[in-house]
Short mmCIF file of C-alpha atoms and ligand atoms in Angstrom, two decimals:
data_model
loop_
_atom_site.label_atom_id
_atom_site.label_comp_id
_atom_site.label_asym_id
_atom_site.label_seq_id
_atom_site.Cartn_x
_atom_site.Cartn_y
_atom_site.Cartn_z
CA UNK E 1 0.00 0.00 0.00
CA UNK E 2 1.10 3.55 -0.71
CA UNK E 3 3.05 4.68 2.38
CA UNK E 4 1.23 8.04 2.06
CA UNK E 5 -1.81 6.32 3.50
CA UNK E 6 -0.20 4.15 6.16
CA UNK E 7 2.43 6.62 7.35
CA UNK E 8 0.79 10.00 6.92
CA UNK E 9 -2.92 10.14 6.21
CA UNK E 10 -4.35 7.39 8.40
CA UNK E 11 -2.36 8.25 11.57
CA UNK E 12 -3.30 11.93 11.16
CA UNK E 13 -6.97 11.15 10.56
CA UNK E 14 -7.03 8.79 13.53
CA UNK E 15 -5.72 11.65 15.67
CA UNK E 16 -8.44 13.82 14.16
CA UNK E 17 -11.04 11.16 14.84
CA UNK E 18 -10.16 11.15 18.54
CA UNK E 19 -10.53 14.94 18.66
CA UNK E 20 -13.79 14.84 16.69
CA UNK E 21 -15.20 12.25 19.06
CA UNK E 22 -14.18 14.38 22.03
CA UNK E 23 -16.04 17.30 20.45
CA UNK E 24 -19.14 15.38 19.40
CA UNK E 25 -19.96 13.31 22.49
CA UNK E 26 -20.18 16.10 25.10
CA UNK E 27 -21.82 18.45 22.58
CA UNK E 28 -24.47 15.88 21.68
CA UNK E 29 -25.16 15.03 25.32
CA UNK E 30 -25.34 18.56 26.70
CA UNK E 31 -26.99 19.81 23.53
CA UNK E 32 -29.82 17.35 24.13
CA UNK E 33 -30.05 18.19 27.83
CA UNK E 34 -29.96 21.91 27.03
CA UNK E 35 -32.61 21.42 24.35
CA UNK E 36 -34.94 19.73 26.83
CA UNK E 37 -34.47 22.50 29.39
CA UNK E 38 -34.77 25.36 26.92
CA UNK E 39 -37.73 23.75 25.14
CA UNK E 40 -39.55 23.15 28.43
CA UNK E 41 -38.96 26.70 29.65
CA UNK E 42 -40.14 28.06 26.31
CA UNK E 43 -43.48 26.28 26.75
CA UNK E 44 -44.06 26.08 30.50
CA UNK E 45 -41.72 28.70 31.98
CA UNK E 46 -42.80 32.03 33.44
CA UNK E 47 -43.41 34.63 30.71
CA UNK E 48 -40.07 36.52 31.07
CA UNK E 49 -38.11 33.25 30.94
CA UNK E 50 -40.11 32.18 27.88
CA UNK E 51 -39.15 35.42 26.17
CA UNK E 52 -35.52 35.08 27.16
CA UNK E 53 -35.21 31.57 25.74
CA UNK E 54 -37.18 32.45 22.63
CA UNK E 55 -34.67 35.21 21.98
CA UNK E 56 -31.80 32.81 22.64
CA UNK E 57 -33.21 30.32 20.13
CA UNK E 58 -33.83 33.01 17.53
CA UNK E 59 -30.23 34.22 17.82
CA UNK E 60 -28.51 30.86 17.80
CA UNK E 61 -30.62 29.53 14.97
CA UNK E 62 -30.34 32.78 13.07
CA UNK E 63 -26.58 33.36 13.13
CA UNK E 64 -24.27 31.05 11.16
CA UNK E 65 -22.39 28.69 13.44
CA UNK E 66 -19.09 29.84 11.96
CA UNK E 67 -19.82 33.40 13.07
CA UNK E 68 -20.77 32.16 16.56
CA UNK E 69 -17.49 30.30 16.83
CA UNK E 70 -15.52 33.34 15.67
CA UNK E 71 -17.21 35.46 18.31
CA UNK E 72 -16.60 32.88 21.04
CA UNK E 73 -12.95 32.41 20.20
CA UNK E 74 -11.75 35.69 18.69
CA UNK E 75 -14.39 38.15 19.91
CA UNK E 76 -14.83 37.40 23.60
CA UNK E 77 -11.16 37.94 24.50
CA UNK E 78 -11.86 41.63 23.76
CA UNK E 79 -14.06 41.69 26.83
CA UNK E 80 -11.64 39.61 28.84
CA UNK E 81 -13.15 36.14 28.33
CA UNK E 82 -10.67 33.60 27.03
CA UNK E 83 -11.48 30.04 25.94
CA UNK E 84 -9.21 27.28 24.76
CA UNK E 85 -9.95 26.36 21.14
CA UNK E 86 -11.47 23.06 22.24
CA UNK E 87 -13.65 24.69 24.91
CA UNK E 88 -14.83 27.41 22.54
CA UNK E 89 -15.83 24.81 19.95
CA UNK E 90 -17.72 22.63 22.46
CA UNK E 91 -19.52 25.63 23.94
CA UNK E 92 -20.49 26.80 20.46
CA UNK E 93 -21.78 23.38 19.50
CA UNK E 94 -23.77 22.93 22.72
CA UNK E 95 -25.41 26.35 22.40
CA UNK E 96 -26.30 25.78 18.76
CA UNK E 97 -27.47 22.21 19.26
CA UNK E 98 -29.58 23.19 22.29
CA UNK E 99 -31.31 25.87 20.25
CA UNK E 100 -32.24 23.43 17.49
CA UNK E 101 -33.20 20.63 19.89
CA UNK E 102 -35.37 23.01 21.92
CA UNK E 103 -37.46 23.52 18.81
CA UNK E 104 -38.12 19.77 18.46
CA UNK E 105 -38.90 19.49 22.18
CA UNK E 106 -41.18 22.51 22.06
CA UNK E 107 -43.15 21.02 19.19
CA UNK E 108 -43.48 17.71 21.03
CA UNK E 109 -44.60 19.45 24.24
CA UNK E 110 -47.27 21.41 22.39
CA UNK E 111 -48.56 18.19 20.83
CA UNK E 112 -49.27 16.61 24.22
CA UNK E 113 -52.93 16.85 25.15
CA UNK E 114 -53.74 19.21 28.01
CA UNK E 115 -55.56 16.30 29.70
CA UNK E 116 -52.23 14.75 30.67
CA UNK E 117 -51.27 17.78 32.73
CA UNK E 118 -54.80 18.03 34.16
CA UNK E 119 -54.77 14.39 35.24
CA UNK E 120 -51.37 14.82 36.88
CA UNK E 121 -52.52 17.97 38.69
CA UNK E 122 -55.73 16.26 39.79
CA UNK E 123 -53.60 13.60 41.53
CA UNK E 124 -51.85 16.31 43.55
CA UNK E 125 -48.69 16.66 41.47
CA UNK E 126 -47.01 20.06 41.34
CA UNK E 127 -46.35 21.50 37.91
CA UNK E 128 -42.68 20.53 38.16
CA UNK E 129 -43.55 16.94 39.15
CA UNK E 130 -46.03 16.69 36.30
CA UNK E 131 -43.44 17.96 33.83
CA UNK E 132 -40.68 15.67 35.06
CA UNK E 133 -42.69 12.46 35.42
CA UNK E 134 -45.46 12.79 32.87
CA UNK E 135 -45.01 15.47 30.23
CA UNK E 136 -41.28 15.44 29.42
CA UNK E 137 -40.95 11.63 29.15
CA UNK E 138 -43.71 11.69 26.54
CA UNK E 139 -42.39 14.74 24.71
CA UNK E 140 -38.87 13.30 24.67
CA UNK E 141 -40.07 10.16 22.91
CA UNK E 142 -41.90 12.19 20.30
CA UNK E 143 -38.94 14.52 19.78
CA UNK E 144 -36.37 11.75 19.55
CA UNK E 145 -36.33 11.40 15.74
CA UNK E 146 -35.84 15.15 15.36
CA UNK E 147 -33.19 15.34 18.06
CA UNK E 148 -31.43 12.36 16.49
CA UNK E 149 -31.37 14.20 13.21
CA UNK E 150 -29.80 17.17 14.99
CA UNK E 151 -27.07 14.86 16.34
CA UNK E 152 -26.27 13.68 12.84
CA UNK E 153 -25.95 17.31 11.76
CA UNK E 154 -23.73 17.94 14.75
CA UNK E 155 -21.30 15.25 13.61
CA UNK E 156 -20.90 17.09 10.36
CA UNK E 157 -20.81 20.65 11.64
CA UNK E 158 -18.22 19.60 14.23
CA UNK E 159 -15.85 19.96 11.26
CA UNK E 160 -16.13 23.73 11.79
CA UNK E 161 -13.96 23.41 14.90
CA UNK E 162 -10.86 23.72 12.75
CA UNK E 163 -11.66 27.39 12.05
CA UNK E 164 -11.00 28.18 15.71
CA UNK E 165 -7.78 26.14 15.43
CA UNK E 166 -9.15 23.05 17.14
CA UNK E 167 -7.74 20.44 14.78
CA UNK E 168 -10.12 17.53 14.33
CA UNK E 169 -10.81 15.25 11.34
CA UNK E 170 -11.32 17.94 8.74
CA UNK E 171 -8.45 20.01 10.10
CA UNK E 172 -6.03 17.09 9.92
CA UNK E 173 -7.18 16.23 6.40
CA UNK E 174 -6.67 19.83 5.26
CA UNK E 175 -3.20 19.94 6.72
CA UNK E 176 -2.15 16.70 5.05
CA UNK E 177 -3.74 17.69 1.75
CA UNK E 178 -2.06 21.08 1.72
CA UNK E 179 1.30 19.56 2.53
CA UNK E 180 1.13 16.71 -0.01
CA UNK E 181 -1.15 18.27 -2.61
CA UNK E 182 -3.13 14.99 -2.61
CA UNK E 183 -6.51 16.61 -2.02
CA UNK E 184 -8.67 13.95 -3.62
CA UNK E 185 -7.26 11.08 -1.58
CA UNK E 186 -7.24 12.98 1.70
CA UNK E 187 -10.81 14.20 1.42
CA UNK E 188 -12.16 10.92 0.06
CA UNK E 189 -10.77 9.08 3.05
CA UNK E 190 -12.03 11.72 5.47
CA UNK E 191 -15.47 11.42 3.86
CA UNK E 192 -15.39 7.70 4.72
CA UNK E 193 -14.53 8.54 8.32
CA UNK E 194 -17.57 10.83 8.60
CA UNK E 195 -19.76 8.25 6.92
CA UNK E 196 -18.61 5.72 9.51
CA UNK E 197 -19.33 8.13 12.38
CA UNK E 198 -22.79 8.91 11.06
CA UNK E 199 -23.54 5.20 10.55
CA UNK E 200 -22.56 4.41 14.13
CA UNK E 201 -24.67 7.29 15.42
CA UNK E 202 -27.65 6.20 13.32
CA UNK E 203 -27.32 2.67 14.65
CA UNK E 204 -27.15 3.85 18.27
CA UNK E 205 -30.12 6.18 17.83
CA UNK E 206 -32.19 3.31 16.41
CA UNK E 207 -31.26 1.25 19.46
CA UNK E 208 -32.32 4.01 21.83
CA UNK E 209 -35.60 4.49 19.96
CA UNK E 210 -36.27 0.74 20.21
CA UNK E 211 -35.37 0.75 23.87
CA UNK E 212 -37.77 3.61 24.63
CA UNK E 213 -40.52 2.38 22.33
CA UNK E 214 -43.98 2.13 23.89
CA UNK E 215 -47.19 1.01 22.22
CA UNK E 216 -48.94 4.08 20.88
CA UNK E 217 -45.76 6.16 20.52
CA UNK E 218 -44.93 6.21 16.83
CA UNK E 219 -42.12 3.68 16.36
CA UNK E 220 -43.66 0.32 15.76
CA UNK I 1 -76.55 18.55 61.25
CA UNK I 2 -73.28 16.86 60.44
CA UNK I 3 -70.60 18.77 58.58
CA UNK I 4 -70.50 17.92 54.86
CA UNK I 5 -67.33 16.31 53.56
CA UNK I 6 -67.03 18.81 50.74
CA UNK I 7 -68.77 22.13 50.58
CA UNK I 8 -68.53 24.56 47.68
CA UNK I 9 -69.95 27.98 48.50
CA UNK I 10 -71.11 30.54 45.93
CA UNK I 11 -68.66 29.59 43.20
CA UNK I 12 -68.48 32.14 40.40
CA UNK I 13 -66.40 31.74 37.25
CA UNK I 14 -66.22 34.32 34.49
CA UNK I 15 -64.19 33.82 31.35
CA UNK I 16 -63.90 37.03 29.36
CA UNK I 17 -67.35 38.59 29.56
CA UNK I 18 -68.95 35.15 29.82
CA UNK I 19 -70.39 34.20 33.23
CA UNK I 20 -69.95 30.45 33.20
CA UNK I 21 -70.85 29.73 36.83
CA UNK I 22 -73.14 32.01 38.81
CA UNK I 23 -73.07 31.48 42.57
CA UNK I 24 -73.10 27.71 42.47
CA UNK I 25 -73.14 26.03 45.88
CA UNK I 26 -73.03 22.35 46.63
CA UNK I 27 -72.83 20.40 49.86
CA UNK I 28 -71.74 16.78 49.89
CA UNK I 29 -72.59 14.71 52.96
CA UNK I 30 -70.42 11.70 53.67
CA UNK I 31 -71.21 8.70 51.51
CA UNK I 32 -73.56 10.55 49.18
CA UNK I 33 -73.71 10.37 45.40
CA UNK I 34 -74.89 13.55 43.73
CA UNK I 35 -75.56 13.47 40.03
CA UNK I 36 -75.18 16.62 37.94
CA UNK I 37 -77.35 16.82 34.88
CA UNK I 38 -78.19 19.55 32.44
CA UNK I 39 -77.89 20.53 28.81
CA UNK I 40 -74.58 20.85 27.02
CA UNK I 41 -72.83 24.06 27.99
CA UNK I 42 -74.63 24.26 31.34
CA UNK I 43 -71.29 24.40 33.17
CA UNK I 44 -71.15 20.89 34.64
CA UNK I 45 -67.56 20.21 33.59
CA UNK I 46 -66.47 23.67 34.62
CA UNK I 47 -68.06 23.27 38.04
CA UNK I 48 -66.47 19.85 38.63
CA UNK I 49 -63.09 21.29 37.71
CA UNK I 50 -63.49 24.21 40.09
CA UNK I 51 -64.12 21.66 42.84
CA UNK I 52 -60.48 20.52 42.69
CA UNK I 53 -59.27 23.90 41.49
CA UNK I 54 -58.18 22.80 38.03
CA UNK I 55 -60.20 25.85 37.05
CA UNK I 56 -59.77 28.74 39.49
CA UNK I 57 -62.93 30.47 40.63
CA UNK I 58 -63.31 34.24 40.78
CA UNK I 59 -65.23 34.18 44.02
CA UNK I 60 -66.54 31.60 46.44
CA UNK I 61 -64.78 29.07 48.61
CA UNK I 62 -64.17 25.36 49.09
CA UNK I 63 -64.37 23.59 52.43
CA UNK I 64 -63.17 20.07 53.15
CA UNK I 65 -64.53 18.59 56.39
CA UNK I 66 -65.62 22.04 57.49
CA UNK I 67 -62.22 23.62 56.97
CA UNK I 68 -61.77 26.24 54.26
CA UNK I 69 -58.93 25.45 51.87
CA UNK I 70 -56.38 28.18 51.34
CA UNK I 71 -55.97 27.71 47.60
CA UNK I 72 -53.14 30.23 47.40
CA UNK I 73 -50.97 27.93 49.47
CA UNK I 74 -49.51 25.47 46.95
CA UNK I 75 -48.81 22.82 49.56
CA UNK I 76 -52.35 22.97 50.88
CA UNK I 77 -53.74 22.87 47.33
CA UNK I 78 -51.71 19.77 46.38
CA UNK I 79 -52.74 18.05 49.62
CA UNK I 80 -56.37 18.97 48.95
CA UNK I 81 -56.23 17.55 45.43
CA UNK I 82 -54.97 14.24 46.78
CA UNK I 83 -58.21 14.11 48.80
CA UNK I 84 -60.40 14.90 45.80
CA UNK I 85 -59.98 12.39 42.99
CA UNK I 86 -61.12 13.12 39.46
CA UNK I 87 -62.30 10.95 36.59
CA UNK I 88 -62.34 12.53 33.14
CA UNK I 89 -64.60 11.92 30.18
CA UNK I 90 -61.64 11.01 27.95
CA UNK I 91 -59.78 9.03 30.66
CA UNK I 92 -56.46 10.92 30.44
CA UNK I 93 -54.36 7.90 31.34
CA UNK I 94 -50.65 8.64 31.16
CA UNK I 95 -49.82 7.38 27.68
CA UNK I 96 -46.21 6.40 28.40
CA UNK I 97 -46.97 4.24 31.44
CA UNK I 98 -48.55 0.81 31.63
CA UNK I 99 -51.71 0.26 33.66
CA UNK I 100 -49.82 -0.63 36.83
CA UNK I 101 -47.52 2.41 36.66
CA UNK I 102 -50.45 4.67 35.81
CA UNK I 103 -51.91 3.72 39.17
CA UNK I 104 -48.59 3.67 41.04
CA UNK I 105 -46.92 6.84 39.78
CA UNK I 106 -48.74 9.35 42.00
CA UNK I 107 -48.32 7.07 45.02
CA UNK I 108 -44.58 7.08 44.43
CA UNK I 109 -43.97 10.67 43.35
CA UNK I 110 -46.66 12.50 45.32
CA UNK I 111 -47.07 10.38 48.43
CA UNK I 112 -43.46 9.19 48.43
CA UNK I 113 -44.45 5.53 48.76
CA UNK I 114 -41.59 3.16 48.00
CA UNK I 115 -41.72 1.41 44.61
CA UNK I 116 -42.62 -2.12 45.64
CA UNK I 117 -45.27 -1.01 48.12
CA UNK I 118 -46.77 1.30 45.51
CA UNK I 119 -46.91 -1.52 42.99
CA UNK I 120 -48.61 -3.82 45.48
CA UNK I 121 -51.18 -1.18 46.23
CA UNK I 122 -51.68 -0.47 42.53
CA UNK I 123 -52.23 -4.17 41.88
CA UNK I 124 -54.83 -4.24 44.63
CA UNK I 125 -56.71 -1.33 43.01
CA UNK I 126 -56.53 -2.95 39.58
CA UNK I 127 -58.06 -6.08 41.11
CA UNK I 128 -60.85 -3.96 42.55
CA UNK I 129 -61.79 -2.82 39.03
CA UNK I 130 -61.24 -6.30 37.60
CA UNK I 131 -58.10 -5.59 35.59
CA UNK I 132 -55.29 -7.38 37.41
CA UNK I 133 -54.51 -9.33 34.23
CA UNK I 134 -54.03 -6.11 32.25
CA UNK I 135 -51.42 -4.57 34.56
CA UNK I 136 -48.59 -4.62 32.02
CA UNK I 137 -50.58 -3.24 29.09
CA UNK I 138 -50.20 0.35 27.89
CA UNK I 139 -53.18 2.69 27.36
CA UNK I 140 -52.93 2.20 23.59
CA UNK I 141 -53.56 -1.50 24.18
CA UNK I 142 -56.68 -1.09 26.34
CA UNK I 143 -60.32 -0.66 25.34
CA UNK I 144 -62.15 2.51 26.35
CA UNK I 145 -63.94 0.77 29.20
CA UNK I 146 -60.69 -0.71 30.48
CA UNK I 147 -58.98 2.68 30.28
CA UNK I 148 -61.71 4.28 32.35
CA UNK I 149 -61.47 1.50 34.93
CA UNK I 150 -57.70 2.02 35.18
CA UNK I 151 -58.40 5.75 35.62
CA UNK I 152 -60.75 4.90 38.48
CA UNK I 153 -58.14 2.61 40.06
CA UNK I 154 -55.59 5.41 39.72
CA UNK I 155 -57.85 7.83 41.57
CA UNK I 156 -58.76 5.29 44.27
CA UNK I 157 -55.12 4.46 45.00
CA UNK I 158 -54.73 7.95 46.47
CA UNK I 159 -57.41 7.16 49.09
CA UNK I 160 -59.58 10.15 48.14
CA UNK I 161 -62.37 11.27 50.44
CA UNK I 162 -64.35 12.56 47.45
CA UNK I 163 -64.45 11.45 43.83
CA UNK I 164 -65.50 13.75 40.99
CA UNK I 165 -66.63 12.08 37.79
CA UNK I 166 -67.18 14.07 34.61
CA UNK I 167 -69.33 12.04 32.22
CA UNK I 168 -67.23 8.93 32.82
CA UNK I 169 -69.13 6.87 30.25
CA UNK I 170 -69.93 9.29 27.45
CA UNK I 171 -66.80 8.55 25.40
CA UNK I 172 -67.56 4.83 25.52
CA UNK I 173 -69.24 2.52 23.05
CA UNK I 174 -72.65 1.45 24.41
CA UNK I 175 -71.52 -2.11 25.12
CA UNK I 176 -68.68 -0.84 27.35
CA UNK I 177 -70.75 1.52 29.48
CA UNK I 178 -72.02 -1.27 31.73
CA UNK I 179 -68.62 -2.38 32.99
CA UNK I 180 -67.72 1.16 34.10
CA UNK I 181 -71.09 1.84 35.71
CA UNK I 182 -70.77 -1.45 37.59
CA UNK I 183 -67.50 -0.26 39.13
CA UNK I 184 -69.05 3.08 40.10
CA UNK I 185 -72.04 1.29 41.59
CA UNK I 186 -69.68 -0.75 43.77
CA UNK I 187 -68.07 2.48 44.95
CA UNK I 188 -71.42 3.87 46.10
CA UNK I 189 -71.98 0.62 48.00
CA UNK I 190 -68.56 1.06 49.64
CA UNK I 191 -69.76 4.47 50.79
CA UNK I 192 -67.43 6.67 48.74
CA UNK I 193 -68.63 10.28 48.46
CA UNK I 194 -69.05 11.26 44.81
CA UNK I 195 -70.28 13.93 42.41
CA UNK I 196 -70.91 12.74 38.90
CA UNK I 197 -71.99 14.51 35.75
CA UNK I 198 -73.80 12.07 33.49
CA UNK I 199 -76.56 11.57 30.99
CA UNK I 200 -77.18 8.00 32.24
CA UNK I 201 -80.59 8.71 33.75
CA UNK I 202 -81.40 5.10 34.68
CA UNK I 203 -78.19 4.95 36.65
CA UNK I 204 -78.94 8.29 38.32
CA UNK I 205 -82.48 7.26 39.18
CA UNK I 206 -81.31 4.02 40.72
CA UNK I 207 -78.32 5.19 42.71
CA UNK I 208 -78.21 8.98 43.15
CA UNK I 209 -79.04 10.34 46.57
CA UNK I 210 -79.67 13.65 44.93
CA UNK I 211 -79.99 14.95 41.40
CA UNK I 212 -78.70 18.45 40.70
CA UNK I 213 -80.02 20.09 37.56
CA UNK I 214 -77.85 22.83 36.06
CA UNK I 215 -78.53 25.23 33.25
CA UNK I 216 -76.71 28.35 32.06
CA UNK I 217 -74.23 28.22 34.91
CA UNK I 218 -76.81 27.95 37.66
CA UNK I 219 -78.32 25.20 39.75
CA UNK I 220 -82.00 25.27 38.82
CA UNK I 221 -83.28 22.39 40.89
CA UNK I 222 -81.98 19.77 43.24
CA UNK I 223 -83.65 16.94 45.06
CA UNK I 224 -83.95 13.20 45.37
CA UNK I 225 -84.69 11.25 42.18
CA UNK I 226 -88.19 10.54 43.53
CA UNK I 227 -88.96 14.22 44.07
CA UNK I 228 -87.71 15.30 40.67
CA UNK I 229 -88.57 12.40 38.42
CA UNK I 230 -91.82 11.01 39.80
CA UNK I 231 -94.72 10.66 37.37
CA UNK I 232 -96.94 13.69 37.64
CA UNK I 233 -94.41 16.11 39.15
CA UNK I 234 -93.68 19.06 36.91
CA UNK I 235 -90.02 19.76 37.35
CA UNK I 236 -87.49 21.21 34.90
CA UNK I 237 -85.44 18.11 35.51
CA UNK I 238 -88.27 15.88 34.39
CA UNK I 239 -88.83 17.96 31.25
CA UNK I 240 -85.14 17.73 30.45
CA UNK I 241 -85.10 13.96 30.97
CA UNK I 242 -88.19 13.49 28.87
CA UNK I 243 -86.52 15.39 26.05
CA UNK I 244 -83.35 13.36 26.56
CA UNK I 245 -85.33 10.15 26.19
CA UNK I 246 -87.13 11.41 23.07
CA UNK I 247 -83.81 12.48 21.59
CA UNK I 248 -82.39 9.02 22.15
CA UNK I 249 -85.53 7.39 20.76
CA UNK I 250 -85.32 9.63 17.69
CA UNK I 251 -81.80 8.43 17.05
CA UNK I 252 -82.97 4.86 17.04
N1 ATP P 301 -61.85 27.81 28.24
C1 ATP P 301 -63.06 28.37 28.00
N2 ATP P 301 -63.15 29.62 27.52
C2 ATP P 301 -64.34 30.20 27.30
N3 ATP P 301 -65.51 29.60 27.53
C3 ATP P 301 -65.48 28.34 28.00
C4 ATP P 301 -64.26 27.66 28.27
N4 ATP P 301 -64.55 26.43 28.73
C5 ATP P 301 -65.90 26.36 28.75
N5 ATP P 301 -66.46 27.50 28.33
C6 ATP P 301 -67.90 27.78 28.23
O1 ATP P 301 -68.44 27.49 29.48
C7 ATP P 301 -69.76 26.96 29.37
C8 ATP P 301 -69.86 25.70 30.20
O2 ATP P 301 -69.06 24.68 29.63
P1 ATP P 301 -68.95 23.23 30.27
O3 ATP P 301 -67.95 22.48 29.48
O4 ATP P 301 -68.71 23.38 31.72
O5 ATP P 301 -70.40 22.66 30.00
P2 ATP P 301 -70.97 21.20 30.30
O6 ATP P 301 -72.18 21.38 31.11
O7 ATP P 301 -69.90 20.34 30.85
O8 ATP P 301 -71.39 20.72 28.84
P3 ATP P 301 -71.31 19.24 28.20
O9 ATP P 301 -72.54 18.51 28.62
O10 ATP P 301 -71.31 19.51 26.73
O11 ATP P 301 -70.05 18.61 28.67
C9 ATP P 301 -69.98 26.75 27.88
O12 ATP P 301 -70.83 27.79 27.43
C10 ATP P 301 -68.64 26.88 27.27
O13 ATP P 301 -68.73 27.46 25.99
MG1 MG P 302 -68.84 18.60 30.09
#
């Protein structure tokens, strides 16, 4: 085999893969958690909090992620806030992912019949108890396909981390390509890496959906 | 005179410019079954929901065992609601929980009962409504009648002192009405205090201690089934029931 692959490209991409994974996993997890919280506050929170989180969602869905990352990494130091490249990227991804996920959660919450909350209240549950034990578990199941889709996007937009100098898969591939001028090979192989990541994520999401499946909740 | 278990005094509810309840009062002695009847839009559902404060009233008050409930105190409100169970027309079972967990969840999360104990109690209540073999089924897998019986078990598990029932059989196919009414009949025999809105006049005639006739947000008449429904009496209630019967006959 061409030593370009075995000695240069693959080792570099494997390094990038580790970094990408370290970006994706916490961003996906906290992005989902954040989405649930933001979505719930947007529907059931006190009015001022609803407005606050609506504004947050509008901003983070409305501004290109690349611009958000630039602001986090290059802009905030102007007001004395410094982040490592990795931290800036993860924060950017979590904020963006939460905004998108909150939209799926919000839709799912609105689709739940008011009778569920009434029945919970009639049994003496507080609003918080009703949300935690009755409403959110149902909404989460309904939002899961959408949130899963968001995770798949996240895997791909994690490649933007290289623009704040956090070198992950795409960053490593660019470096190797620029150095060796073998763009086609480098980016074809990196495409396979992403395809693999997305396939694994799709498989895991299917498993989770199966695990949470309940008669009457979509997935048959 | 003994103190009523539940007493609602001069309940008024206005939504927008619409007076939905006008000074409605109701007193429930221990062990009594009062049946609310009246035309659609009379305010029966609204009144039942003010009784456990799912709908807040603009004026009036609620007393449980002679003690006025401070509805602004969240803790007191939640404790009060545990005492006043509610059965809904469209069941409102928790869709993501099986029958057993539907009954057990409030025991565990509201009363803080430990999981195994809650499940045992839930099983006992499911037995009471004849559904112990359906414990692991989800609402989507139950018939309407079974769902309503699970809903009754869920309310009973909280040991309520009063049960409110809002047309518990009107979303059911005719052949399923009997099984739910049979459960409710057993509850009257056990001496549970209940208020029930219904159009099942035969049931009301046979079991109600008192019939309460509502129209346009007011109680127009109340009295025992004999007083209101006897041949020869001329009561609004009797007129209404006669029309109800003709309406049903017309449909056939
Ligand atoms: N959220 C609401 N906003 C405005 N008006 C309402 C609302 N809910 C109920 N109403 C009105 O209140 C009146 C009483 O309604 P309610 O549902 O209590 O009647 P009901 O006696 O239960 O009727 P039915 O036999 O059809 O169930 C109706 O005129 C209805 O239009
Ligand atoms: Mg009604």
